[in-house]
Each structure stands twice: as C-alpha cells, then as structure tokens.
Amino acid sequence: MAQRLDAALWKQLLQHGARQHQGLQAQVRAMVVEAILDGLLPPHTPLPSSRELAQALGVARNTVVLAYQQLADEGYVQPRERSGYFVSPDITAGRVRAAPAMAPPSAALPPSRRPDWPARFKQHPSALRSIVKPADWQRYPYPFLYGQFDAALFPTADWRECVIKTLSVVDIRDWGPDQIMRDDPRLVQQICSRVLPRRGVWASPEEVVVTVGAQHALYLLADLLMREGTRVAMEEPGYPDARNIFASRTSMLRAVPVDEAGLPVGEALAGCDYIYATPSHQCPTTVTMPLERRQALLRMAQEQDFVIIEDDYESENRFDGDPFPALKSLDREDRVIYIGSLSKSLAPGLRMGYVVGPAELVAELRALRRLELRHPSALVQRAFALFLSLGHQDSLLRRQAAAWRDRAAAVLTALARHAPACRVVPVSGGSSCWVQLPEGMDGSELAARARERGVLIEPGEVFFMTEPAPRHFVRIGWSAIPLPAIDPGIAVLGELLRQR
C-alpha cells in the first residue's frame, strides 16, 4: 500500500525506474508505472500527495504534478476530488493471475515426461561456426571489430528529424496499417532513383523488395532457390553467415579459393547452379574484382547457365578513386541477383536491406517474405525514405569515407610499426583489413589474449569452409574505434605477438 512506502523506498523506485537521458518527470512517471504493473501499488491505492512525493524524492513539486497528470491521461491513475490520485482498477484488469501450485501427481496417473527437445530439432544452428562478438564490446577500449556502430559518426539530428516527420498524422495513416506484402513506395522509389544509380544499376519498383537487412535477403533467396542437391560455389575465405544459410538447404557447397583479384573464373565454377560473390569488396580479404574478370564471370554464367548472387556490401567507400560499377550494372541477361544494405553504413541495428532482381523473382520473394514476417517495419522504411530523399545518406557517406580513410591509414601505419611480421592485404576502401599472422601464430589464441588486454579483433578461422581451417589470419576493423585509440591498441597486439 502507498502509505507503507516510505521515502527511502520511493527513492529506490525512482532509481530503478530511471532511464539514461530521461528527464525527472519521465523518471517519476516510469517509477509509478513500474510500481503499479509490478503489484507494489494495487488498484485503488492512494498515491502520496505531490508535495509528499516531491519531498521524498528531492525533486520540484511541479515535476510530480506533471507526472501525475500524464499518468491520469494514460489511465494509470484516477483523480478524486479533494482526495488526490488513486491507482486505476482498469489498468491491470484482464491480466492473468499467477497459477496455483500444482498438486503432486496421483499414483494412479503416469509420471509427467518433458519432451526431449534436442531429439526433435531438425538442425542445430547454435552449433554452426559463426562470427562471435561480445555483447559488451563498447566497454572495451580498443574494439577493432568489423561492422559495428560508432555513435560519434551517427547523424543523430538528421535521423531524429526523419523519425519525427514520420510520426506526423498523415504519415502514420500511411505506415500504420498492415502492409501485408507491400513495401513503402517512397522507400522503393528512393532505392531506384537515389541508391542504385550510384552503383550503375537501374531497376523498376517491381524489381526491388525490401528485407530486414542483407542477411535476411540471403535467407529468402536460399529458401526460394535452394534445396538438397543445389550446387553453390562460394569464395574461400568467405562470409560465414552466407555459408551457414546455404548449408542449411544443400550440402553441395563448393569452396573456391580467392586470389588478389577476388573469385577466380574457371573450371571450379563449372556445373554450379548459383555463385555467391562479393566482387566489389571481397569478404573478408577486401580485394576488388577487376572489370575484366567481372565480364568474364558474366560470360561464364551465360555459357554454364548459372546465376550469380552479388552481395555488394561496403562498395561505396573506396579510398583510391571512383568505385567499380556493380556486377549487376553489367548484367544484360538477368543473371545477377543484387543484394544491398541501407543500414550497414547508418546503424546496423536498424536492419534494412533489399534485393534487386527480375520481377518474377521479386514477386515470389515478396510472397515468401509474407510467410516469414509479412514485411519489415513500415515506420523504419518511411524514416529511411525521408533520410534518403533529404540527402542525409549522401552526406553521411562522405563523412564516413573521410573518417574511415584516416582510420585505415592509422591502422596500417600502426601495424607496420608494431607488428612488422604480419602481412596485410592492401586496403582500397571499407572498414576492415585482412591480416596474415606470422608462421605458427594462432588467430583465435591471439584474439583471446588480446581481449584480456582490452583489445577486440576477429579470428579468421571462421571465414574458411575448409576444415581444418587455416588459423593464422585475423580481421581488424576500424568502424567503431576512435582514431586516437588505434595506435595504442595495435601496440598491445604487437606486444602480444612478440611474446608468442
């Protein structure tokens, strides 16, 4: 009951309900809401007067008054004339009460038996070799992780502007209803007119489908196009999540070792149904496939009747000139399915990607997507559409390219100074480099030792399909680490390498 909640307990509730960056009024509201929903304040319980609660919490009385008014507007409390505010009985109505303890089974009944869940699993995704990154990576002083978020580069004001515009009454009427199979037409139009032309790709709206990130695009394609016996060639080393997705549909995966120009075009690709490639920025070596090889790959696709799945990640941030056109831009026979990401450069947690392909393929992808999740968040789609239309994405890419260029130079300089025995694949853009360690050095062991010193790097073993996989590679990223932290972080790695 409220009258038994003394000042100390109210202060504890305030601290428990506090959220970073919230004002005091919002914190007081959150405190009362949690106390009501957690049962500490049952229905009809009187709240302390605004003066009493303000004194107990050490805040201005007006802060509590405004919080109480908001709670009343939302139906959590009810004002009673000359009596104050009371917890509304309607707010917890309809909630399921705790189930009573079960009586011991009767001797006449057979003992209960829990299902053998592992025996029921048709596959074990948790056992796959995948990229692993610590959830608390932001607390490490030297996070050399690929694909992570840098709050210092995030365009907070621009994104907030787009989200606020998305919450207008007119926009809510657009994105609020169930879209079923549809995508936001404004976003698709921006992809067709603003995003794809930068890569030399021209597509109509019926040739584009929006996905929950590029990885979801790969999952949809595998679900639609691959079954046991489907022959798929992949780069070696290559993207582990693509490998695991394809392997869940077919065992006929073929690892094709890459060279200094990416995926080789030759007999290793003969007889395949699909080729998965990252020609603009090979994962994880970062090498770029030259124009001549791209043309040769397309010719072979026509001759051998296979289809290419092009993952065009990080293609726009090159340090040594204009980017090569996407492989899709050279395609005249609908031999290339193109996958792109909108959120990787902005914030990976937003999860927004897309597929470009022939209209009949896209129609089936939409129908399949409906079975999985209907459609990506319509609100986020509309916010992205505004972000693109207002030119914020172009501005971000320019700032990001400059920052990554400086960080890449710092990483390469620091590696040359502190770890000269390592071999680094030349970097032409993007946010990571592929490093070959000295002979006999294990990348996983180095990563474990480095983590103890506050340095996060990615072991390279997971990128190889071949087993036993080579263990003397690591990937070092710079998208999430500030420039001043690069040299001291690499210095720690150099020290660990000398201690082997």
PDB file of N, CA and C in Angstrom, residues 206 209 221 224-225 307 336-338 355-367:
ATOM      1  N   GLU A 206       9.008  -2.822 -59.364  1.00  0.00           N
ATOM      2  CA  GLU A 206       8.628  -4.232 -59.262  1.00  0.00           C
ATOM      3  C   GLU A 206       9.838  -5.167 -59.260  1.00  0.00           C
ATOM      4  N   VAL A 209      12.694  -5.586 -53.672  1.00  0.00           N
ATOM      5  CA  VAL A 209      11.976  -5.991 -52.473  1.00  0.00           C
ATOM      6  C   VAL A 209      12.847  -5.641 -51.266  1.00  0.00           C
ATOM      7  N   LEU A 221      16.501 -15.856 -50.369  1.00  0.00           N
ATOM      8  CA  LEU A 221      16.960 -16.443 -51.630  1.00  0.00           C
ATOM      9  C   LEU A 221      17.250 -17.928 -51.476  1.00  0.00           C
ATOM     10  N   LEU A 224      14.013 -19.850 -51.291  1.00  0.00           N
ATOM     11  CA  LEU A 224      13.271 -19.897 -52.550  1.00  0.00           C
ATOM     12  C   LEU A 224      13.982 -20.729 -53.610  1.00  0.00           C
ATOM     13  N   LEU A 225      15.299 -20.667 -53.644  1.00  0.00           N
ATOM     14  CA  LEU A 225      16.040 -21.198 -54.785  1.00  0.00           C
ATOM     15  C   LEU A 225      16.826 -22.475 -54.520  1.00  0.00           C
ATOM     16  N   VAL A 307      23.456 -18.678 -62.032  1.00  0.00           N
ATOM     17  CA  VAL A 307      23.039 -17.358 -61.572  1.00  0.00           C
ATOM     18  C   VAL A 307      23.999 -16.885 -60.489  1.00  0.00           C
ATOM     19  N   VAL A 336      22.201 -11.887 -62.615  1.00  0.00           N
ATOM     20  CA  VAL A 336      22.709 -11.410 -61.331  1.00  0.00           C
ATOM     21  C   VAL A 336      21.557 -11.006 -60.423  1.00  0.00           C
ATOM     22  N   ILE A 337      21.544 -11.564 -59.232  1.00  0.00           N
ATOM     23  CA  ILE A 337      20.645 -11.115 -58.163  1.00  0.00           C
ATOM     24  C   ILE A 337      21.482 -10.226 -57.250  1.00  0.00           C
ATOM     25  N   TYR A 338      21.023  -9.010 -57.063  1.00  0.00           N
ATOM     26  CA  TYR A 338      21.813  -7.996 -56.358  1.00  0.00           C
ATOM     27  C   TYR A 338      21.270  -7.788 -54.947  1.00  0.00           C
ATOM     28  N   VAL A 355      16.714  -6.514 -52.141  1.00  0.00           N
ATOM     29  CA  VAL A 355      17.125  -7.395 -53.239  1.00  0.00           C
ATOM     30  C   VAL A 355      16.654  -6.768 -54.533  1.00  0.00           C
ATOM     31  N   VAL A 356      17.507  -6.809 -55.552  1.00  0.00           N
ATOM     32  CA  VAL A 356      17.148  -6.376 -56.899  1.00  0.00           C
ATOM     33  C   VAL A 356      17.269  -7.583 -57.820  1.00  0.00           C
ATOM     34  N   GLY A 357      16.208  -7.861 -58.550  1.00  0.00           N
ATOM     35  CA  GLY A 357      16.227  -8.995 -59.460  1.00  0.00           C
ATOM     36  C   GLY A 357      15.072  -8.900 -60.430  1.00  0.00           C
ATOM     37  N   PRO A 358      14.930  -9.885 -61.306  1.00  0.00           N
ATOM     38  CA  PRO A 358      13.815  -9.869 -62.258  1.00  0.00           C
ATOM     39  C   PRO A 358      12.486  -9.861 -61.520  1.00  0.00           C
ATOM     40  N   ALA A 359      11.488  -9.256 -62.143  1.00  0.00           N
ATOM     41  CA  ALA A 359      10.195  -9.052 -61.487  1.00  0.00           C
ATOM     42  C   ALA A 359       9.573 -10.357 -61.005  1.00  0.00           C
ATOM     43  N   GLU A 360       9.718 -11.440 -61.770  1.00  0.00           N
ATOM     44  CA  GLU A 360       9.102 -12.691 -61.349  1.00  0.00           C
ATOM     45  C   GLU A 360       9.770 -13.259 -60.100  1.00  0.00           C
ATOM     46  N   LEU A 361      11.092 -13.053 -59.967  1.00  0.00           N
ATOM     47  CA  LEU A 361      11.786 -13.476 -58.755  1.00  0.00           C
ATOM     48  C   LEU A 361      11.335 -12.642 -57.563  1.00  0.00           C
ATOM     49  N   VAL A 362      11.279 -11.322 -57.736  1.00  0.00           N
ATOM     50  CA  VAL A 362      10.897 -10.422 -56.650  1.00  0.00           C
ATOM     51  C   VAL A 362       9.477 -10.707 -56.180  1.00  0.00           C
ATOM     52  N   ALA A 363       8.573 -11.030 -57.092  1.00  0.00           N
ATOM     53  CA  ALA A 363       7.193 -11.348 -56.707  1.00  0.00           C
ATOM     54  C   ALA A 363       7.151 -12.566 -55.787  1.00  0.00           C
ATOM     55  N   GLU A 364       7.951 -13.577 -56.095  1.00  0.00           N
ATOM     56  CA  GLU A 364       7.980 -14.770 -55.244  1.00  0.00           C
ATOM     57  C   GLU A 364       8.664 -14.477 -53.910  1.00  0.00           C
ATOM     58  N   LEU A 365       9.683 -13.633 -53.926  1.00  0.00           N
ATOM     59  CA  LEU A 365      10.338 -13.253 -52.673  1.00  0.00           C
ATOM     60  C   LEU A 365       9.363 -12.518 -51.757  1.00  0.00           C
ATOM     61  N   ARG A 366       8.533 -11.662 -52.342  1.00  0.00           N
ATOM     62  CA  ARG A 366       7.528 -10.962 -51.532  1.00  0.00           C
ATOM     63  C   ARG A 366       6.542 -11.955 -50.903  1.00  0.00           C
ATOM     64  N   ALA A 367       6.089 -12.903 -51.693  1.00  0.00           N
ATOM     65  CA  ALA A 367       5.144 -13.890 -51.180  1.00  0.00           C
ATOM     66  C   ALA A 367       5.782 -14.741 -50.084  1.00  0.00           C
TER      67      ALA A 367
END
